[in-house]
Coordinates of C-alpha atoms in Angstrom, one line a residue:
Chain F
M1 CA 115.2 114.3 87.7
R2 CA 111.7 115.7 87.9
M3 CA 110.7 114.5 84.5
M4 CA 112.1 111.1 85.4
A5 CA 110.0 110.8 88.5
A6 CA 106.9 111.6 86.4
K7 CA 107.9 109.1 83.8
I8 CA 108.7 106.3 86.3
K9 CA 105.2 106.7 87.7
S10 CA 103.3 106.7 84.5
N11 CA 105.4 103.8 83.4
K12 CA 104.5 101.9 86.5
V13 CA 100.8 102.5 86.0
L14 CA 101.0 101.7 82.3
R15 CA 102.9 98.5 83.0
S16 CA 100.5 97.3 85.6
N17 CA 97.6 98.0 83.2
L18 CA 99.4 96.2 80.4
I19 CA 99.9 93.1 82.6
T20 CA 96.2 93.1 83.3
F21 CA 95.2 93.3 79.6
G22 CA 97.9 90.9 78.7
M23 CA 96.7 88.4 81.2
V24 CA 93.1 88.5 79.8
I25 CA 94.2 88.3 76.2
G26 CA 96.7 85.5 77.0
V27 CA 93.9 83.5 78.7
Y28 CA 91.7 84.1 75.8
I29 CA 94.2 82.8 73.3
I30 CA 95.1 79.7 75.4
V31 CA 91.4 78.9 75.8
Q32 CA 90.8 79.3 72.1
I33 CA 93.7 76.9 71.3
L34 CA 92.5 74.4 73.8
V35 CA 88.9 74.5 72.5
A36 CA 90.2 74.1 68.9
A37 CA 92.2 71.1 70.0
G38 CA 89.2 69.7 71.7
A39 CA 90.8 69.6 75.1
V40 CA 88.1 71.5 76.9
S41 CA 85.2 69.6 78.3
S42 CA 81.7 70.8 77.5
L43 CA 81.2 71.6 81.2
V44 CA 84.0 74.1 81.2
R45 CA 83.0 75.4 77.7
G46 CA 79.7 76.3 79.2
L47 CA 81.4 78.2 81.9
L48 CA 83.4 80.5 79.6
V49 CA 80.7 83.2 79.2
P50 CA 79.7 83.2 82.9
L51 CA 83.4 83.6 83.8
C52 CA 83.5 86.8 81.7
T53 CA 80.2 87.9 83.3
Y54 CA 81.5 87.4 86.8
A55 CA 84.9 89.1 86.0
I56 CA 83.1 92.2 84.7
L57 CA 80.8 92.2 87.8
A58 CA 83.8 91.9 90.1
V59 CA 85.8 94.6 88.3
S60 CA 82.8 97.0 88.3
L61 CA 81.9 96.4 92.0
N62 CA 85.6 97.1 92.8
L63 CA 85.0 100.6 91.5
T64 CA 82.3 101.1 94.2
V65 CA 83.9 99.2 97.0
G66 CA 87.7 99.7 96.4
I67 CA 87.9 103.1 94.7
L68 CA 84.9 104.9 96.0
G69 CA 85.1 103.1 99.4
E70 CA 81.4 102.4 99.8
L71 CA 79.9 99.0 100.5
S72 CA 77.2 98.1 98.1
L73 CA 75.3 94.8 98.2
G74 CA 72.9 95.6 95.4
H75 CA 75.2 94.8 92.5
A76 CA 73.1 91.8 91.4
G77 CA 70.1 94.2 91.1
F78 CA 71.9 96.3 88.5
M79 CA 72.9 93.2 86.7
C80 CA 69.2 92.1 86.7
I81 CA 68.1 95.4 85.3
G82 CA 70.7 95.3 82.5
A83 CA 69.8 91.7 81.7
F84 CA 66.0 92.3 81.5
S85 CA 66.1 95.5 79.7
S86 CA 68.5 94.2 77.0
A87 CA 66.7 90.9 76.7
F88 CA 63.4 92.7 76.2
F89 CA 65.0 94.7 73.5
S90 CA 66.6 91.8 71.7
K91 CA 63.4 89.7 71.8
C92 CA 61.3 92.6 70.3
M93 CA 63.9 93.4 67.7
Q94 CA 64.8 89.8 66.8
D95 CA 63.0 90.1 63.4
V96 CA 63.4 93.8 62.9
I97 CA 67.2 93.8 63.1
P98 CA 68.3 90.4 61.7
I99 CA 72.1 91.2 62.0
A100 CA 73.1 89.8 65.4
G101 CA 76.2 92.0 65.7
I102 CA 74.2 95.4 65.4
R103 CA 71.3 94.1 67.6
F104 CA 73.6 92.9 70.3
T105 CA 75.6 96.1 70.3
I106 CA 72.5 98.1 70.8
A107 CA 71.3 95.7 73.4
I108 CA 74.6 96.2 75.3
L109 CA 74.2 99.9 75.2
I110 CA 70.6 99.7 76.4
G111 CA 71.6 97.4 79.2
A112 CA 74.4 99.6 80.3
L113 CA 72.3 102.8 80.0
T114 CA 69.3 101.4 81.9
A115 CA 71.4 100.1 84.8
G116 CA 73.4 103.3 84.8
V117 CA 70.3 105.4 85.0
F118 CA 69.0 103.2 87.9
G119 CA 72.4 103.5 89.5
L120 CA 72.1 107.3 89.3
L121 CA 68.5 107.3 90.6
I122 CA 69.2 104.9 93.5
G123 CA 72.5 106.7 94.2
I124 CA 71.0 110.2 94.8
P125 CA 69.2 109.2 98.0
V126 CA 71.3 106.2 99.0
L127 CA 74.8 107.7 98.8
R128 CA 73.9 110.1 101.7
L129 CA 74.1 107.0 103.9
K130 CA 77.4 105.4 105.0
G131 CA 78.8 102.0 105.7
D132 CA 76.3 99.5 107.1
Y133 CA 73.3 101.6 106.3
L134 CA 74.3 101.9 102.7
A135 CA 74.9 98.1 102.5
I136 CA 71.4 97.5 103.9
V137 CA 69.6 99.9 101.5
T138 CA 71.4 98.6 98.4
L139 CA 70.7 95.0 99.5
A140 CA 67.0 95.9 99.7
F141 CA 67.2 97.6 96.3
G142 CA 68.6 94.4 94.8
E143 CA 65.8 92.3 96.2
I144 CA 63.2 94.8 95.1
A145 CA 64.5 94.9 91.6
K146 CA 64.4 91.1 91.3
N147 CA 60.9 90.8 92.8
I148 CA 59.3 93.5 90.7
I149 CA 60.7 91.9 87.6
N150 CA 59.3 88.6 88.9
M151 CA 55.7 89.9 89.0
L152 CA 55.9 92.0 85.8
Y153 CA 54.0 90.9 82.6
V154 CA 54.9 92.8 79.5
G155 CA 53.5 92.2 76.0
I156 CA 53.7 94.1 72.8
D157 CA 51.3 94.4 69.8
E158 CA 50.7 96.9 67.0
S159 CA 49.3 99.5 69.5
G160 CA 52.4 99.5 71.6
I161 CA 53.7 98.0 74.8
H162 CA 51.3 96.7 77.5
F163 CA 52.1 96.2 81.2
S164 CA 50.4 94.2 83.9
T165 CA 51.4 93.0 87.4
R166 CA 48.8 90.1 87.6
N167 CA 48.9 87.8 84.6
S168 CA 49.3 87.7 80.8
L169 CA 45.6 87.8 80.1
E170 CA 45.3 91.3 81.7
L171 CA 47.6 92.7 79.1
N172 CA 44.7 92.8 76.6
L173 CA 46.9 92.1 73.6
S174 CA 45.4 91.9 70.2
G175 CA 45.6 88.7 68.2
N176 CA 49.1 89.5 66.8
G177 CA 50.4 90.5 70.2
V178 CA 53.3 88.6 71.9
V179 CA 53.9 88.3 75.6
I180 CA 57.6 89.1 76.2
I181 CA 58.1 89.1 80.0
Q182 CA 55.9 86.5 81.6
G183 CA 56.1 87.1 85.3
A184 CA 58.1 84.6 87.1
Q185 CA 58.9 82.7 83.9
G186 CA 60.8 85.7 82.7
I187 CA 61.8 86.0 79.1
T188 CA 62.1 82.9 76.9
G189 CA 63.7 82.7 73.5
T190 CA 66.3 85.5 73.8
P191 CA 68.7 85.2 70.9
N192 CA 72.0 83.6 72.0
D193 CA 74.3 86.4 71.0
S194 CA 76.8 86.1 73.8
S195 CA 80.0 84.2 73.1
F196 CA 83.4 83.9 74.8
T197 CA 84.9 86.3 72.3
V198 CA 82.2 88.9 73.0
G199 CA 82.7 88.3 76.7
I200 CA 86.4 88.9 76.6
L201 CA 85.9 92.0 74.5
L202 CA 83.4 93.4 77.0
L203 CA 85.8 92.6 79.8
L204 CA 88.6 94.4 78.0
I205 CA 86.3 97.5 77.5
T206 CA 85.3 97.4 81.1
L207 CA 89.0 97.3 82.1
V208 CA 90.0 100.2 79.8
V209 CA 87.2 102.4 81.1
I210 CA 87.6 101.7 84.7
L211 CA 91.4 101.7 84.9
N212 CA 91.6 104.9 82.8
L213 CA 89.0 106.5 85.0
I214 CA 90.9 105.6 88.1
H215 CA 94.1 107.1 86.7
S216 CA 92.5 110.4 85.7
R217 CA 91.4 113.6 87.3
D218 CA 88.1 112.2 88.2
G219 CA 89.6 109.0 89.7
R220 CA 91.8 111.0 91.9
A221 CA 88.8 113.0 93.1
I222 CA 86.9 109.7 93.8
M223 CA 89.8 108.3 95.8
A224 CA 90.3 111.6 97.6
I225 CA 86.7 111.3 98.8
R226 CA 87.3 107.7 99.9
D227 CA 90.4 108.7 101.9
N228 CA 89.0 111.8 103.6
T229 CA 85.6 113.3 102.7
I230 CA 86.0 116.4 104.8
A231 CA 89.4 117.2 103.4
A232 CA 88.2 116.6 99.8
E233 CA 85.3 119.0 100.4
S234 CA 87.7 121.6 101.8
V235 CA 89.8 121.6 98.6
G236 CA 86.7 122.1 96.5
I237 CA 85.8 118.6 95.4
N238 CA 82.1 118.1 94.6
I239 CA 81.4 115.1 96.7
T240 CA 77.9 114.3 95.4
K241 CA 79.0 114.5 91.7
Y242 CA 81.9 112.1 92.1
K243 CA 80.1 109.7 94.4
L244 CA 77.3 109.4 91.8
M245 CA 79.7 109.2 88.9
A246 CA 81.5 106.2 90.4
F247 CA 78.3 104.5 91.6
S248 CA 76.5 104.9 88.3
I249 CA 79.5 103.8 86.1
S250 CA 79.8 100.8 88.4
A251 CA 76.1 100.1 88.0
S252 CA 76.2 100.4 84.2
F253 CA 79.0 97.8 83.9
A254 CA 77.0 95.5 86.2
G255 CA 74.3 96.1 83.5
V256 CA 76.7 95.1 80.8
A257 CA 77.4 91.9 82.7
G258 CA 73.7 91.3 82.8
V259 CA 73.4 91.7 79.1
L260 CA 76.1 89.1 78.6
Y261 CA 74.4 86.8 81.0
A262 CA 70.9 87.2 79.5
H263 CA 72.1 86.5 75.9
N264 CA 73.9 83.4 77.0
L265 CA 70.7 81.7 78.1
S266 CA 67.6 80.8 76.1
S267 CA 65.3 81.5 79.0
L268 CA 65.9 84.3 81.5
S269 CA 64.1 84.5 84.8
A270 CA 64.8 86.5 88.0
T271 CA 65.4 83.8 90.6
S272 CA 67.2 84.3 93.9
K273 CA 70.0 82.1 92.5
N274 CA 71.0 84.4 89.7
F275 CA 70.0 87.9 90.8
G276 CA 69.4 87.5 94.5
Y277 CA 71.5 88.8 97.4
N278 CA 73.5 85.6 97.3
M279 CA 74.9 86.7 94.0
S280 CA 75.6 90.3 95.3
I281 CA 77.6 88.7 98.2
M282 CA 79.3 86.4 95.8
I283 CA 80.5 89.3 93.8
L284 CA 81.6 91.1 97.0
V285 CA 83.6 87.9 97.9
F286 CA 85.4 88.2 94.5
V287 CA 86.3 91.8 95.3
V288 CA 87.4 91.2 98.9
L289 CA 89.5 88.1 98.1
G290 CA 91.0 89.7 95.0
G291 CA 92.0 92.7 97.0
I292 CA 89.9 95.8 97.6
G293 CA 91.0 98.3 95.0
N294 CA 92.9 95.7 93.1
I295 CA 91.3 95.4 89.7
R296 CA 93.5 92.5 88.4
G297 CA 93.0 90.6 91.7
S298 CA 89.1 90.9 91.2
I299 CA 89.4 89.1 87.8
I300 CA 91.6 86.3 89.2
A301 CA 89.4 85.8 92.2
A302 CA 86.3 85.7 90.1
V303 CA 87.8 83.1 87.7
V304 CA 89.3 80.9 90.4
L305 CA 86.2 80.9 92.6
T306 CA 83.9 80.2 89.7
L307 CA 85.9 77.4 88.2
L308 CA 86.8 75.7 91.5
P309 CA 83.4 74.3 92.5
E310 CA 83.0 72.9 88.9
L311 CA 86.5 71.4 88.7
L312 CA 86.0 69.8 92.1
R313 CA 82.8 68.2 91.1
G314 CA 84.5 64.8 91.0
L315 CA 85.1 64.9 94.7
N316 CA 81.4 65.0 95.5
D317 CA 81.0 65.7 99.2
Y318 CA 84.4 67.2 99.7
R319 CA 83.8 69.8 97.1
M320 CA 82.5 72.5 99.3
L321 CA 85.0 71.7 102.0
I322 CA 87.9 72.4 99.7
Y323 CA 86.1 75.5 98.4
A324 CA 85.9 76.8 101.9
V325 CA 89.6 76.0 102.6
V326 CA 90.6 77.8 99.4
L327 CA 88.5 80.8 100.4
I328 CA 90.3 81.0 103.8
A329 CA 93.7 80.4 102.2
M330 CA 93.2 83.2 99.7
M331 CA 92.0 85.5 102.4
L332 CA 95.1 84.9 104.5
F333 CA 97.4 85.2 101.5
N334 CA 95.9 88.5 100.6
W335 CA 95.4 90.1 103.9
A336 CA 97.4 88.5 106.8
P337 CA 100.3 90.8 107.7
S338 CA 102.8 88.0 107.9
C339 CA 101.8 86.9 104.4
I340 CA 102.1 90.4 103.1
R341 CA 105.6 90.7 104.5
W342 CA 106.5 87.3 103.0
R343 CA 105.2 88.3 99.6
E344 CA 107.1 91.6 99.7
K345 CA 110.3 89.6 100.6
I346 CA 109.8 87.3 97.6
V347 CA 109.1 90.2 95.3
Y348 CA 112.2 92.0 96.6
K349 CA 114.3 88.9 96.1
L350 CA 113.1 88.4 92.5
K351 CA 113.8 92.1 91.7
S352 CA 117.3 92.0 93.2
G353 CA 117.9 88.7 91.4
K354 CA 116.9 90.3 88.1
K355 CA 119.4 93.2 88.7
H356 CA 122.2 90.7 89.3
T357 CA 121.6 88.9 86.1
K358 CA 121.5 92.2 84.3
G359 CA 124.8 93.2 85.9
A360 CA 126.3 89.9 84.8
E361 CA 125.4 90.6 81.2
Chain S
M26 CA 92.7 146.7 102.1
T27 CA 90.6 144.2 104.0
M28 CA 90.7 140.6 103.0
L29 CA 88.4 139.2 105.6
E30 CA 85.8 140.9 107.7
I31 CA 83.8 139.1 110.3
R32 CA 80.9 140.9 112.0
N33 CA 79.0 139.8 115.1
L34 CA 79.6 136.1 114.4
S35 CA 77.8 133.7 116.8
I36 CA 77.0 130.1 117.0
S37 CA 75.5 128.0 119.8
F38 CA 75.6 124.2 120.3
G39 CA 72.6 123.5 122.5
G40 CA 73.0 125.9 125.5
L41 CA 76.8 126.4 124.8
R42 CA 77.6 129.7 123.0
A43 CA 80.8 128.4 121.4
V44 CA 81.5 131.7 119.5
D45 CA 79.8 134.8 120.8
D46 CA 79.7 138.1 118.9
F47 CA 83.1 137.6 117.2
N48 CA 84.4 140.6 115.2
V49 CA 87.6 140.7 113.2
E50 CA 89.2 142.4 110.3
V51 CA 92.2 140.9 108.6
K52 CA 94.2 143.1 106.1
K53 CA 95.3 141.7 102.8
G54 CA 98.8 140.1 103.1
C55 CA 98.6 140.0 106.9
L56 CA 99.8 137.1 109.0
Y57 CA 97.1 136.9 111.7
G58 CA 97.2 134.8 114.8
L59 CA 94.2 133.4 116.7
I60 CA 95.1 132.2 120.1
G61 CA 93.3 131.2 123.3
P62 CA 93.0 128.4 125.9
N63 CA 91.7 125.0 124.9
G64 CA 88.0 125.1 124.1
A65 CA 88.0 128.8 123.5
G66 CA 86.3 128.3 120.1
K67 CA 89.3 128.8 117.8
T68 CA 88.7 125.8 115.6
T69 CA 84.9 126.6 115.6
V70 CA 85.8 130.0 114.0
F71 CA 87.6 128.1 111.3
N72 CA 84.7 125.7 110.8
L73 CA 82.4 128.7 110.5
L74 CA 84.7 130.4 108.0
T75 CA 84.8 127.2 105.9
G76 CA 81.2 126.5 106.0
V77 CA 81.4 123.3 108.1
Y78 CA 79.1 125.0 110.5
K79 CA 76.5 127.6 109.6
P80 CA 76.5 130.6 111.9
N81 CA 73.4 131.6 113.9
E82 CA 74.2 135.2 113.5
G83 CA 76.8 137.4 111.8
I84 CA 78.3 138.2 108.4
I85 CA 81.5 137.0 106.9
T86 CA 83.0 138.9 104.0
L87 CA 85.9 137.6 101.9
D88 CA 87.5 140.3 99.7
G89 CA 84.2 142.1 99.5
Q90 CA 82.2 139.0 98.8
D91 CA 79.6 137.7 101.3
I92 CA 80.3 134.1 102.0
T93 CA 78.1 133.7 105.1
G94 CA 76.4 130.3 105.3
K95 CA 77.7 129.0 101.9
R96 CA 78.7 125.4 101.3
T97 CA 82.3 124.3 102.0
I98 CA 83.1 123.7 98.3
D99 CA 81.7 127.1 97.3
I100 CA 83.8 128.8 100.0
N101 CA 86.9 127.0 98.7
H102 CA 86.0 128.3 95.2
A103 CA 85.6 131.7 96.6
G104 CA 89.1 131.5 98.0
I105 CA 89.6 130.0 101.4
A106 CA 91.7 127.0 102.0
R107 CA 92.6 125.3 105.3
T108 CA 94.6 122.7 107.1
F109 CA 93.3 120.6 109.9
Q110 CA 94.3 120.2 113.5
N111 CA 94.4 116.4 113.2
I112 CA 96.0 115.9 109.8
R113 CA 93.6 114.9 107.0
L114 CA 95.5 113.8 104.0
F115 CA 94.4 111.5 101.3
K116 CA 96.6 108.8 102.8
D117 CA 96.4 106.2 100.0
L118 CA 97.3 108.7 97.3
S119 CA 100.8 109.7 96.5
V120 CA 102.2 113.0 97.7
A121 CA 102.0 114.4 94.2
D122 CA 98.4 113.2 93.7
N123 CA 97.4 114.9 97.0
V124 CA 98.5 118.2 95.5
K125 CA 96.9 117.3 92.2
V126 CA 93.5 116.9 94.0
G127 CA 94.1 120.4 95.3
L128 CA 94.6 121.6 91.7
H129 CA 91.4 119.8 90.6
N130 CA 89.4 122.9 90.0
H131 CA 92.1 124.8 88.1
M132 CA 92.9 122.2 85.4
H133 CA 90.1 120.7 83.4
Y134 CA 89.5 117.9 81.0
N135 CA 86.2 116.0 81.0
T136 CA 85.6 112.4 81.9
L137 CA 85.5 111.1 78.4
E138 CA 88.8 112.7 77.5
G139 CA 90.2 111.0 80.6
I140 CA 88.8 107.6 79.7
L141 CA 89.8 107.7 76.1
R142 CA 93.2 109.3 76.8
L143 CA 92.7 112.1 74.3
P144 CA 95.4 114.6 73.7
R145 CA 93.9 117.1 76.2
Y146 CA 94.3 114.5 78.9
R147 CA 98.0 114.1 78.2
A148 CA 98.5 117.9 78.0
V149 CA 96.7 118.7 81.2
E150 CA 98.1 115.8 83.1
K151 CA 101.6 117.0 82.2
Q152 CA 100.9 120.5 83.3
L153 CA 99.4 119.1 86.6
Q154 CA 102.5 117.1 87.2
E155 CA 104.7 120.2 86.6
Q156 CA 102.6 122.5 88.8
A157 CA 102.4 119.9 91.6
L158 CA 106.1 119.4 91.6
E159 CA 106.7 123.1 91.6
L160 CA 104.6 123.5 94.7
L161 CA 106.2 120.4 96.4
K162 CA 109.6 122.0 95.8
V163 CA 108.6 125.0 98.0
F164 CA 108.0 122.5 100.9
E165 CA 111.0 120.4 100.0
L166 CA 108.8 117.4 99.2
E167 CA 109.7 116.9 95.6
A168 CA 111.9 113.9 96.3
E169 CA 108.9 112.2 98.0
A170 CA 106.5 113.0 95.2
E171 CA 105.6 109.3 94.5
V172 CA 105.5 108.2 98.1
L173 CA 102.1 107.4 99.6
A174 CA 101.1 110.3 101.9
A175 CA 100.5 107.9 104.8
N176 CA 104.2 106.9 104.7
L177 CA 105.5 110.5 105.1
P178 CA 107.0 111.5 108.5
Y179 CA 104.7 113.6 110.7
G180 CA 106.3 117.0 110.0
K181 CA 106.2 116.4 106.3
Q182 CA 102.6 115.4 106.4
R183 CA 101.8 118.9 107.9
M184 CA 103.8 120.5 105.1
L185 CA 101.9 118.5 102.5
E186 CA 98.7 119.6 104.0
I187 CA 99.8 123.2 103.5
A188 CA 100.9 122.5 100.0
R189 CA 97.6 120.9 99.1
A190 CA 95.7 123.9 100.5
L191 CA 97.8 126.3 98.5
A192 CA 97.2 124.2 95.4
T193 CA 93.6 125.4 95.4
K194 CA 95.0 128.9 94.8
P195 CA 93.3 130.6 97.8
K196 CA 93.2 134.2 98.8
L197 CA 93.1 133.3 102.4
L198 CA 94.9 130.4 104.1
L199 CA 93.7 129.0 107.4
L200 CA 96.3 127.0 109.4
D201 CA 94.9 125.1 112.4
E202 CA 97.8 124.4 114.8
P203 CA 100.5 123.9 112.1
A204 CA 103.2 123.3 114.8
A205 CA 101.3 120.8 116.9
G206 CA 103.5 117.7 117.5
M207 CA 106.6 119.3 116.0
N208 CA 109.9 119.5 117.7
P209 CA 111.6 122.9 118.2
N210 CA 113.7 122.5 115.1
E211 CA 110.8 121.6 113.0
T212 CA 108.9 124.5 114.4
L213 CA 111.6 126.9 113.4
E214 CA 111.6 125.5 109.9
L215 CA 107.8 125.8 109.8
M216 CA 108.1 129.5 110.8
D217 CA 110.4 130.1 107.9
T218 CA 108.0 128.2 105.5
I219 CA 105.0 130.2 106.7
K220 CA 106.8 133.5 106.2
F221 CA 108.0 132.3 102.8
V222 CA 104.4 131.4 101.8
Q223 CA 103.2 134.8 102.9
D224 CA 105.8 136.6 100.8
H225 CA 106.1 134.3 97.8
F226 CA 102.4 133.7 97.2
D227 CA 101.3 137.1 98.6
M228 CA 99.0 135.2 100.9
T229 CA 96.8 136.3 103.7
I230 CA 97.2 133.8 106.5
I231 CA 95.3 133.2 109.7
L232 CA 96.8 130.6 112.1
I233 CA 95.7 129.0 115.3
E234 CA 98.6 128.1 117.5
H235 CA 99.6 127.3 121.0
D236 CA 103.4 127.6 120.5
M237 CA 104.0 131.1 121.8
R238 CA 107.4 131.3 120.1
L239 CA 105.9 130.8 116.8
V240 CA 103.1 133.3 117.5
S241 CA 105.3 136.0 118.8
G242 CA 107.8 135.3 116.1
I243 CA 105.7 135.6 112.9
C244 CA 102.2 136.9 113.7
E245 CA 101.7 140.6 112.9
E246 CA 98.3 140.9 114.7
L247 CA 96.5 138.7 117.2
T248 CA 93.1 137.9 118.5
V249 CA 92.8 136.2 121.9
L250 CA 89.6 134.2 122.4
N251 CA 88.3 133.0 125.7
F252 CA 85.1 131.2 126.2
G253 CA 84.0 132.1 122.7
R254 CA 84.5 135.8 123.3
V255 CA 87.2 138.1 122.1
L256 CA 89.5 139.0 125.1
C257 CA 91.9 141.2 123.3
Q258 CA 92.8 142.2 119.8
G259 CA 95.6 144.2 118.2
A260 CA 99.3 144.1 117.3
T261 CA 101.1 141.1 118.6
N262 CA 103.4 142.9 121.0
D263 CA 100.6 144.9 122.7
V264 CA 98.3 141.9 122.9
L265 CA 100.9 139.7 124.5
K266 CA 101.6 142.4 127.2
D267 CA 97.9 142.8 128.0
P268 CA 97.4 141.8 131.7
E269 CA 94.0 140.2 130.9
V270 CA 95.6 137.9 128.3
I271 CA 98.5 136.9 130.6
K272 CA 96.0 136.1 133.3
A273 CA 93.6 134.0 131.1
Y274 CA 96.1 132.3 128.8
L275 CA 99.8 132.5 129.8
G276 CA 99.3 132.3 133.5
E277 CA 100.2 134.9 136.1

């Protein structure tokens, strides 16, 4: 009986995880078939990598918002840091490491590590704050990260790396030197290493790490802090350690999303459109609509809400109207008590229906 | 043998001396009661013991170890676990997971082993599950192991809090009004459970309680607090007969 209870639980978790992985892989296969058959417009094809990017961002933010229970509005900032650090590396190493696979793998690690370190550094002072205050400070961090990169000039020559905050002339590069980050123009000529396949692989890695983390000793400690900090402390949980762990892992996957994003474009610049607070709020919308703490929901929300405006392009003026209606409908479907009851009813009916058919066999 | 010794403990909030020159000695394996009218400073004593507040004066020694002014988690590691007056469970975790959080510092595998699902992860998780269920069995909660803590009935939530505290393998267990909100039958069951915990785990227990039947039924020694000061101290029967105590607390 006891062993059964344990088994049932682990099976439930395992099944839920497998459904999530299966969903991602299934979509990947279907899309690949459609692309091969030529049934996908170039518009949607161009969206495939951004879709993976947004899905990774949503899943990683869900770790902070849903599992740790802290509101962060600086997620685009970590994405920005991951994007620029990795693009910088790729551009420098384009000729040194000609094999794209190796170069891109290192770039991903660099992006994740840099964003993770920044997550840790920002987290140490910031995680003492709670709720609205934390949201404000992380929002400011995102804007600061974006603006600093916007005014940064970085060049490289045989004597090393040169920095400036004014213009590229002040870098004092030698004749062979190359300017890599050009202030507001950002980085141009990043190798296009991202592809849909890589994106899906990274999304799967993100899912494995985050889902396994949640269902482990550390995940339980993180959720205990979310549910009741005082009680967690009273049973000897190190609050600071686990808060920082969740926050920096979340940041480093935002960095991975940034790497994917940067290597999908030939020119990367930090504008308010891609790394501004609008983006941070967009990611938060994915998380909230997909269900706080619901990893699979985050992916679905990210995909639906990214595809929708593009698919509705034909409707011109009505596009944003329908988008807004869908937002509200999703919100109600996920959170309204009557809808939750209705959903439970349907699930119950489906389950009892299944049992009946099994009995008939 | 003395498990807990408190000497000259005092704390003030602004001008209010919430606990004033508090002394107590609790023997190992003793079931000790802390009673007093509302606002007498009972919970403040618990908060001082567990490091939620830092005392202005005084020394707290647990099993020979000075724990005065330490952090809450260090005090838990040193061996004090508690429950709360207003229940504080991890309500969105399952009953078993609540206990597993309590076992957190006694069963280790690192983050990487958890993420990669290495053999250590499986072995330790299996042990965790077994130990958690064993503990839940004591409190007759094993059937609800996979229920969310928030969905437990009130009395069982109180039991789960005790189970979670015991999971940290403490030397001293602090129970803050364990019978609050329970009906007489539940209180009787609780008395049996507390006695059982004392015997079975060889536990030293201090409890704050207003239910006089519970206090006189199971506590071996008592301290009565009034306005932050000790009014009376000693064996339960003597203390409850003390005219001062009757006047201040039970009513003339």
